[in-house]
Coordinates of C-alpha atoms in Angstrom, one line a residue:
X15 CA 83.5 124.7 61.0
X16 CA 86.4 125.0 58.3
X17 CA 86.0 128.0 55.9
X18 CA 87.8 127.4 52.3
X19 CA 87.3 130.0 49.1
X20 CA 88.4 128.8 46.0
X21 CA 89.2 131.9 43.7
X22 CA 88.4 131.5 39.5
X23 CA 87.9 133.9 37.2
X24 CA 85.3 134.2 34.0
X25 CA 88.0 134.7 31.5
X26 CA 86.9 131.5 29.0
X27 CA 84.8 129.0 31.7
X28 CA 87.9 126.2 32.5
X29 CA 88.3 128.4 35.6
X30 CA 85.2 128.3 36.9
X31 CA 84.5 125.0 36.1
X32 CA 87.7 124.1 37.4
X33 CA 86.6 125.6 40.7
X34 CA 83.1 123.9 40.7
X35 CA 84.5 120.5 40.6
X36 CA 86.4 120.9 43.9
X37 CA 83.5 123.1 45.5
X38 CA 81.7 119.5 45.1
X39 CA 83.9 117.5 45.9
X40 CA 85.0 119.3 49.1
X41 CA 81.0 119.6 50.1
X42 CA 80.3 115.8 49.1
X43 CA 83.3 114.6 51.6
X44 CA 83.0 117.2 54.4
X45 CA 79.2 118.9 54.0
X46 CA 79.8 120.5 57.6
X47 CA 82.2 122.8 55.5
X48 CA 81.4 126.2 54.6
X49 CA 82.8 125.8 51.0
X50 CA 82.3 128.6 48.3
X51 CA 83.5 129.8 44.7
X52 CA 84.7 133.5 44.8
X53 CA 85.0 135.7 41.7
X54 CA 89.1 137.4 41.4
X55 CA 87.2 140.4 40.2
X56 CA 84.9 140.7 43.4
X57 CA 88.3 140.5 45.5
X58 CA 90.5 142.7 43.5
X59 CA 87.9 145.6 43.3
X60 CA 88.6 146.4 46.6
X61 CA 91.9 147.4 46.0
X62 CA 91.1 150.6 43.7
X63 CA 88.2 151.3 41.7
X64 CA 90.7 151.8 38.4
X65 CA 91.9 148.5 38.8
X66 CA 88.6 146.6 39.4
X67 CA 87.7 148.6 35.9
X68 CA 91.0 147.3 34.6
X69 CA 90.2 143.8 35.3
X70 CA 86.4 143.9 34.5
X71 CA 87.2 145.4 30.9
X72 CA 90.2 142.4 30.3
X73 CA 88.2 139.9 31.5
X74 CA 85.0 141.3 28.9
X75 CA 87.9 142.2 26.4
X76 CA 89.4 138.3 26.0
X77 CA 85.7 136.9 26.3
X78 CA 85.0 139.1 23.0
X79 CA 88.4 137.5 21.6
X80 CA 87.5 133.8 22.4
X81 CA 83.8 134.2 20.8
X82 CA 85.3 135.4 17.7
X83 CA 88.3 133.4 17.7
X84 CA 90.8 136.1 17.6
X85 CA 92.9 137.1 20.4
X86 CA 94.8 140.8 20.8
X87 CA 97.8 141.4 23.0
X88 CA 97.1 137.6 25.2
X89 CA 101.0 137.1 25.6
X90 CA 101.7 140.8 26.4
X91 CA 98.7 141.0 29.1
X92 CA 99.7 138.0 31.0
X93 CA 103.3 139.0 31.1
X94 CA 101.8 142.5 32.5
X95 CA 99.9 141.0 34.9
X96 CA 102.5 138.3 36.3
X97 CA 105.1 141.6 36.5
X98 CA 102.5 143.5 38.4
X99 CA 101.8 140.1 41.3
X100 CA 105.5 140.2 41.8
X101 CA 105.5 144.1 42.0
X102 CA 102.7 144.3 44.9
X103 CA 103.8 141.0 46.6
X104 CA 107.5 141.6 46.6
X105 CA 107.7 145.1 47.9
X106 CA 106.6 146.4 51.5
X107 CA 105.7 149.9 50.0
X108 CA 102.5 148.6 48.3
X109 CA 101.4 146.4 51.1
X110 CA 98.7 148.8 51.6
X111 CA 97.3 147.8 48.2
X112 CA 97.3 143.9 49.7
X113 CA 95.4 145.5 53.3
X114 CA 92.9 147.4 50.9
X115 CA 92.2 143.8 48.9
X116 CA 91.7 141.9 52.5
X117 CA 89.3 144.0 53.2
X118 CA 87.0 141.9 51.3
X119 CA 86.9 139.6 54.0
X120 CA 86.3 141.8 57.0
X121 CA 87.9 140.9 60.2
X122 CA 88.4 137.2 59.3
X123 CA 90.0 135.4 56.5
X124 CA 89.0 131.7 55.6
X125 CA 91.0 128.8 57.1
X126 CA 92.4 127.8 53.2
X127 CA 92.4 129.6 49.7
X128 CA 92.2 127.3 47.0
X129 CA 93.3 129.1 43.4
X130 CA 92.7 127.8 40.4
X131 CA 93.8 130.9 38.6
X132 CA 97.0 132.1 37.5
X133 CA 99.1 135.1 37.6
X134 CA 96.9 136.4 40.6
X135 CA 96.8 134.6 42.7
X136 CA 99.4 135.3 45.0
X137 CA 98.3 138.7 45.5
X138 CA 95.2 137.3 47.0
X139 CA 97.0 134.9 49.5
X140 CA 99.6 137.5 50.9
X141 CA 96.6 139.8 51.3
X142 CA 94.4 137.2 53.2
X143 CA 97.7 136.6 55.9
X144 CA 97.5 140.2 56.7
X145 CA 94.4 139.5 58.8
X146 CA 95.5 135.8 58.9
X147 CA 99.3 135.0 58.7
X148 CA 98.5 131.3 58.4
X149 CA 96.1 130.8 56.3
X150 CA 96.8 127.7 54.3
X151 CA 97.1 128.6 50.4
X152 CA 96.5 125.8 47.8
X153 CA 96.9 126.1 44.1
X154 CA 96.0 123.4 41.6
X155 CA 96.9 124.7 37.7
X156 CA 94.9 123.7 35.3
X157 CA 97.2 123.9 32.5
X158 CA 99.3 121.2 31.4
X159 CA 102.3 123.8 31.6
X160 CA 103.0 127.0 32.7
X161 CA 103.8 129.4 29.9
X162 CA 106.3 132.4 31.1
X163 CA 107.8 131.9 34.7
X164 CA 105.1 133.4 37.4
X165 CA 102.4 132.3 35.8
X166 CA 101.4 129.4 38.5
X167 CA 104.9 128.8 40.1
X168 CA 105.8 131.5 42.6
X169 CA 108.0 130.2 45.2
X170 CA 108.8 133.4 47.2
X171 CA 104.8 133.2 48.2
X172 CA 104.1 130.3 50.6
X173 CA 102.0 127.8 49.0
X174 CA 101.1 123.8 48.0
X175 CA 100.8 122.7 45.0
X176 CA 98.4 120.2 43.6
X177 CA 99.6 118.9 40.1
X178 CA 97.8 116.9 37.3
X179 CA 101.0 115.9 35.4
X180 CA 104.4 115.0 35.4
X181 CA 105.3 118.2 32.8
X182 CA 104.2 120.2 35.9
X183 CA 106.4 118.8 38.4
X184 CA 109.5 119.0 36.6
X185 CA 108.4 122.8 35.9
X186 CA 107.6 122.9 39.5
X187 CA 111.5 121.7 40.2
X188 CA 112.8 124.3 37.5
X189 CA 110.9 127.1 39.3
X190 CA 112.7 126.2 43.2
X191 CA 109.3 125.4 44.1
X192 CA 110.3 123.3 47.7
X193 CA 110.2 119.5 47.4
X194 CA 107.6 119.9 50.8
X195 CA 105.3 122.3 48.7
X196 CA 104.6 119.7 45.9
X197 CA 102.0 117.4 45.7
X198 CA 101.5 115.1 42.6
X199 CA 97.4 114.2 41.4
X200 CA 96.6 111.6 39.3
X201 CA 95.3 113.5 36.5
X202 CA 93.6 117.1 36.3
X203 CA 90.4 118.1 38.0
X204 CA 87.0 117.5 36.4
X205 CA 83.8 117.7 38.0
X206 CA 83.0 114.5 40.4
X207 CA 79.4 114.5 38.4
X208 CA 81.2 113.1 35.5
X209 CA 82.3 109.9 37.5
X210 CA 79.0 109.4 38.7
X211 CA 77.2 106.3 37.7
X212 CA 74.0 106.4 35.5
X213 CA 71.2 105.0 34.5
X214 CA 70.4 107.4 31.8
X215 CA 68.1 106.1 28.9
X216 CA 70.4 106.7 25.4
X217 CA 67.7 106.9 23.0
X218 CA 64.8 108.5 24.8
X219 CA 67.7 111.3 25.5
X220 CA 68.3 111.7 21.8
X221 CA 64.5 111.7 20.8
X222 CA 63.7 114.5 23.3
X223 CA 66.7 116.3 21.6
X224 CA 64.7 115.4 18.6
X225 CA 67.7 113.4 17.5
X226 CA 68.1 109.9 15.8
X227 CA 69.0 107.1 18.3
X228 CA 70.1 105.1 15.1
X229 CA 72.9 107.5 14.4
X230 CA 76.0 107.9 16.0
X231 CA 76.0 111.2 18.4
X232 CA 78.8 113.8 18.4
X233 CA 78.6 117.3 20.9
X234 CA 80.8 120.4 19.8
X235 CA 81.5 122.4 22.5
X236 CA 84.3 125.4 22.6
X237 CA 83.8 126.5 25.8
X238 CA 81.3 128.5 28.3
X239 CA 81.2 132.0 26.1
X240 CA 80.2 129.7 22.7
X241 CA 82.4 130.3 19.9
X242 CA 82.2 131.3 16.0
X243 CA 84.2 127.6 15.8
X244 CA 80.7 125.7 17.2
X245 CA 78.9 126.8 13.9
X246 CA 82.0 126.5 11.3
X247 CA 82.7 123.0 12.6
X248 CA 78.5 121.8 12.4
X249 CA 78.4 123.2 9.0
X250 CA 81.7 121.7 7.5
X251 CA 80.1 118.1 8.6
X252 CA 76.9 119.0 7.5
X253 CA 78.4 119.5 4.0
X254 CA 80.0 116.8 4.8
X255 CA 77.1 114.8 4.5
X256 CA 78.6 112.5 8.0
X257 CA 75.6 110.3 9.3
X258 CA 75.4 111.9 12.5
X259 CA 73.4 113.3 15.8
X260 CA 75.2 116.7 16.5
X261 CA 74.8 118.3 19.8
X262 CA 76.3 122.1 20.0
X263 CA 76.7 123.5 23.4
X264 CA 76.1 127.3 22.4
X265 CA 77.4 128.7 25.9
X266 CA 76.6 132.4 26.5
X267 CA 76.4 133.3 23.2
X268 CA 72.5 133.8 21.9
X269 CA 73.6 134.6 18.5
X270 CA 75.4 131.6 18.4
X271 CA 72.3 129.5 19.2
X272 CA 70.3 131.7 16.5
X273 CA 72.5 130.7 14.3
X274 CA 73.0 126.8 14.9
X275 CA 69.5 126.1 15.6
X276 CA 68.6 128.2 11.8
X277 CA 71.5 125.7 10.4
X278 CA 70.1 123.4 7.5
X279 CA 71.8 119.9 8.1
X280 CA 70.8 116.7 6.2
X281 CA 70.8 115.0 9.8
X282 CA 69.7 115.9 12.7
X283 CA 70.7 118.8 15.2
X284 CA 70.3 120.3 18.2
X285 CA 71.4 123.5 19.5
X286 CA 71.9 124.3 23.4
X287 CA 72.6 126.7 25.6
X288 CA 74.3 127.3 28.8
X289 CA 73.4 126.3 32.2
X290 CA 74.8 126.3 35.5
X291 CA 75.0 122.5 35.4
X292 CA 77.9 120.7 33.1
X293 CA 76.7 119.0 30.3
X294 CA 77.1 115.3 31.6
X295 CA 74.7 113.1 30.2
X296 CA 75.3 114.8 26.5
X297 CA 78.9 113.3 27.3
X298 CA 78.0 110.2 28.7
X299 CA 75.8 109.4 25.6
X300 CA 78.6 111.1 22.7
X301 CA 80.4 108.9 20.5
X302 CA 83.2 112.1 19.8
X303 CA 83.6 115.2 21.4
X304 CA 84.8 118.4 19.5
X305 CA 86.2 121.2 21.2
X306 CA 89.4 123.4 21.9
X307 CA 92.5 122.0 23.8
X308 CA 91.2 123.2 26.8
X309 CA 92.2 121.6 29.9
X310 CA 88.8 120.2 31.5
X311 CA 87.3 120.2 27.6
X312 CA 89.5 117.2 26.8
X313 CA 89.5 115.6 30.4
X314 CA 85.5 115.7 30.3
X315 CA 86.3 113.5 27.4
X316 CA 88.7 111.2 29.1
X317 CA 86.4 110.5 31.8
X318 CA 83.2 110.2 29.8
X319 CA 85.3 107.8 27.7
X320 CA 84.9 110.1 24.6
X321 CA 86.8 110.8 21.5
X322 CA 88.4 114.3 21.4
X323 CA 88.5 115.9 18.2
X324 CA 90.7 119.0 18.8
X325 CA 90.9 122.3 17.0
X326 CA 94.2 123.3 17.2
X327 CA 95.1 126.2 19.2
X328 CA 96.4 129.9 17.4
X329 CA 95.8 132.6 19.7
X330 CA 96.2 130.3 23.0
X331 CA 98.7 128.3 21.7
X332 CA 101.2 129.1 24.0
X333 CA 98.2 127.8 27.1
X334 CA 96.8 125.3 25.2
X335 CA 100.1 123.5 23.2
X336 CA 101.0 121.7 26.2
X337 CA 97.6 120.1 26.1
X338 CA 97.3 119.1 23.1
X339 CA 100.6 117.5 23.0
X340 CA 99.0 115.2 26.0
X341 CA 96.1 114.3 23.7
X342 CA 98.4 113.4 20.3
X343 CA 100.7 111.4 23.2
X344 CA 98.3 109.5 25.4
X345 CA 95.9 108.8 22.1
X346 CA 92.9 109.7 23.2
X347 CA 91.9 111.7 20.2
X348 CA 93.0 113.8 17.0
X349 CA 94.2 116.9 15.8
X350 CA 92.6 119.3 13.4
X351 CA 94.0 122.1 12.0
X352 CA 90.8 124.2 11.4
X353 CA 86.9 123.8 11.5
X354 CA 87.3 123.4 7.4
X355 CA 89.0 119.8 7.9
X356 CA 87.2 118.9 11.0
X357 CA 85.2 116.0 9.2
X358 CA 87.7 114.2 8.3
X359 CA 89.3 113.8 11.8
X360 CA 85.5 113.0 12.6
X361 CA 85.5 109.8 10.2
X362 CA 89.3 109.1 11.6
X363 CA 87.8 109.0 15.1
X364 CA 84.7 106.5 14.8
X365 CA 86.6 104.2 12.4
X366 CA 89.6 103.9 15.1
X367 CA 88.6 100.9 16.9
X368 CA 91.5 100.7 19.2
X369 CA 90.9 104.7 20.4
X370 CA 88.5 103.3 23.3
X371 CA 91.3 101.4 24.7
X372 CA 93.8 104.5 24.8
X373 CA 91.0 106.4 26.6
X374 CA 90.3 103.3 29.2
X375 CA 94.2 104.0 29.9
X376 CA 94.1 107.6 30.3
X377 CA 91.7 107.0 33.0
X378 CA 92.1 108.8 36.3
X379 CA 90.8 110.2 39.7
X380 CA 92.3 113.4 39.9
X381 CA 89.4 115.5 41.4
X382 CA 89.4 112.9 44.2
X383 CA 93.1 113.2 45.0
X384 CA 92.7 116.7 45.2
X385 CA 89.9 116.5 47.7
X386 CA 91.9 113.8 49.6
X387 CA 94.4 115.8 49.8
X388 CA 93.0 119.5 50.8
X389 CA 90.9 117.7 53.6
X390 CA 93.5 116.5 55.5
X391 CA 95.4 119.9 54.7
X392 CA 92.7 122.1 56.1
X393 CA 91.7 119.6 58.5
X394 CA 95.0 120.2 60.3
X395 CA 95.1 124.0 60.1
X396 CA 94.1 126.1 63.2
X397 CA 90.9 128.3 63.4
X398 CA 91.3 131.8 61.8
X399 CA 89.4 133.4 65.1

């Protein structure tokens, strides 16, 4: 039986979700696998106690940011953290640091690590071939670009990469990432749930929602932690006065939901909150999505075949720009500069009749590369015992 981690992080909830979509994927094609998500933070703690606190505290840290939608020090952690990889992976006199972090696995690594986290992961590969010098290491970025050098493309650490877009690859080539080493998708990973064919009733949906099946239906969602920018953007269209269903994906965030479900609206609204599984059938069943720029935010909305509003980005602009570039290019939905204009790219999306044709162009099967291509990766690597 093949054994196959696939290391995220919690910082925001692209990662994770990220990592969800090929933990099903992987199970649906090879169920006799022993497939499983893994937390950076439960790794990395076993290095020292100070920098599992470290990490803990700028993982809680940036999740405070993103709920309030203002970021401290983003660029100048990430460049830290991409200097320290490179110090710990590069030189033998901190190897002990790598032998400490493989303790997390015992006596036996997995046959593959899958990252879909940046910066880091290398430091969890090379630590992982000290009890298992082959151990096949795969890492698919979910960003449409990678912002400072080191931040996905490392090519002193043995690796493949799986790539979403053509911006990538030619980063990828900048970087001396080996031609052998690159592997091109499709398009980026989104959960296989959101290809799925259903047979899900529209308007019963709405009315248990306690929404209007006459109206046209529109979600706002910024993420997994829920965001100050899910309430500014439902009340800007509520004053407004658009003729619409809104769903709000709340995330984590309880005061959030307080908040959206006390909102006064002259139509109807509903106000959610998170769960383990992604919010399909609100997608399937949307007219317009509005979110951030995030990678699997405006993918969702590809696949779903729904319009993307987009905030654009301050803090994370120098993740998310890339991104939103893609959207503006490929036409598959507008930009907003804040939640004060946002109904008027609203209005923009459901009167552009041609949008649904951009998205049925945009389509693509990404997550299924990616599964194509790790099975017949891990499928040909030797047992770890």
């Amino acid at each position: 039986m093949k054994r196959v981690d696939i290391i995220y992080f919690e910082a925001s909830s692209g990662h994770k979700s990220a990592a969800e979509a090929l933990r099903h994927g992987l199970q649906d094609r090879s169920p006799e696998w022993d497939v499983r998500c893994v937390d950076l933070g439960d790794v990395l703690k076993h290095q020292t106690r100070l920098l599992g606190w470290i990490y803990n505290f700028g993982i809680f840290f940036f999740n405070g940011c993103m709920k309030r939608e203002r970021y401290f020090f983003f660029c100048t952690s990430i460049k830290l953290w991409v200097a320290f990889a490179r110090l710990i992976t590069r030189f033998s006199c901190f190897r002990f640091l790598l032998k400490w972090t493989a303790n997390f696995w015992g006596d036996r690594a997995p046959d593959a690590l899958i990252s879909v986290t940046p910066m880091k992961h290398t430091i969890v590969y090379e630590a992982a071939r000290c009890i298992h010098p082959d151990v096949l290491c795969i890492t698919v970025p979910v960003d449409y670009s990678e912002m400072v050098s080191g931040y996905w493309f490392q090519p002193r650490i043995r690796q493949h990469y799986l790539l979403g877009c053509e911006g990538l690859k030619n980063e990828a080539f900048a970087s001396a990432v080996p031609a052998d080493e690159i592997n091109e998708l499709s398009g980026m990973i989104v959960d296989p749930r959101f290809y799925a064919d259903s047979e899900l009733d529209r308007d019963q949906f709405l009315v248990d929602l306690g929404l209007d099946p006459a109206l046209p239906t529109g979600i706002i969602s910024f993420g997994g932690q829920g965001t100050v920018n899910v309430l500014r953007c439902a009340k800007q269209i509520a004053r407004a006065r658009i003729p619409v269903n809104l769903i709000c994906l709340c995330g984590r965030n309880q005061k959030l939901h307080d908040s959206v479900k006390a909102l006064e609206t002259p139509f109807p609204l509903a106000a959610l909150n998170f769960t383990e599984d992604p919010p399909v059938d609100a997608h399937r069943i949307a007219e317009f999505l509005i979110g951030k720029p995030g990678t699997m935010t405006l993918n969702e909305a590809v696949i779903t075949r729904t319009a993307f509003v987009f905030i654009k980005s301050r803090g994370l602009n120098v993740v998310q720009g890339a991104n939103e570039q893609w959207v503006v290019q490929n036409g598959t939905g507008v930009a907003c500069e804040s939640p004060d204009f946002v109904d008027q790219a609203v209005r923009k999306v459901l009167g552009d009749f041609e949008m649904s044709q951009r998205i049925e162009r945009a389509q693509h099967r990404g997550i299924f590369d990616a599964v194509q291509l790790i099975t017949k990766m891990v499928s040909n690597t030797s047992p770890s015992f």
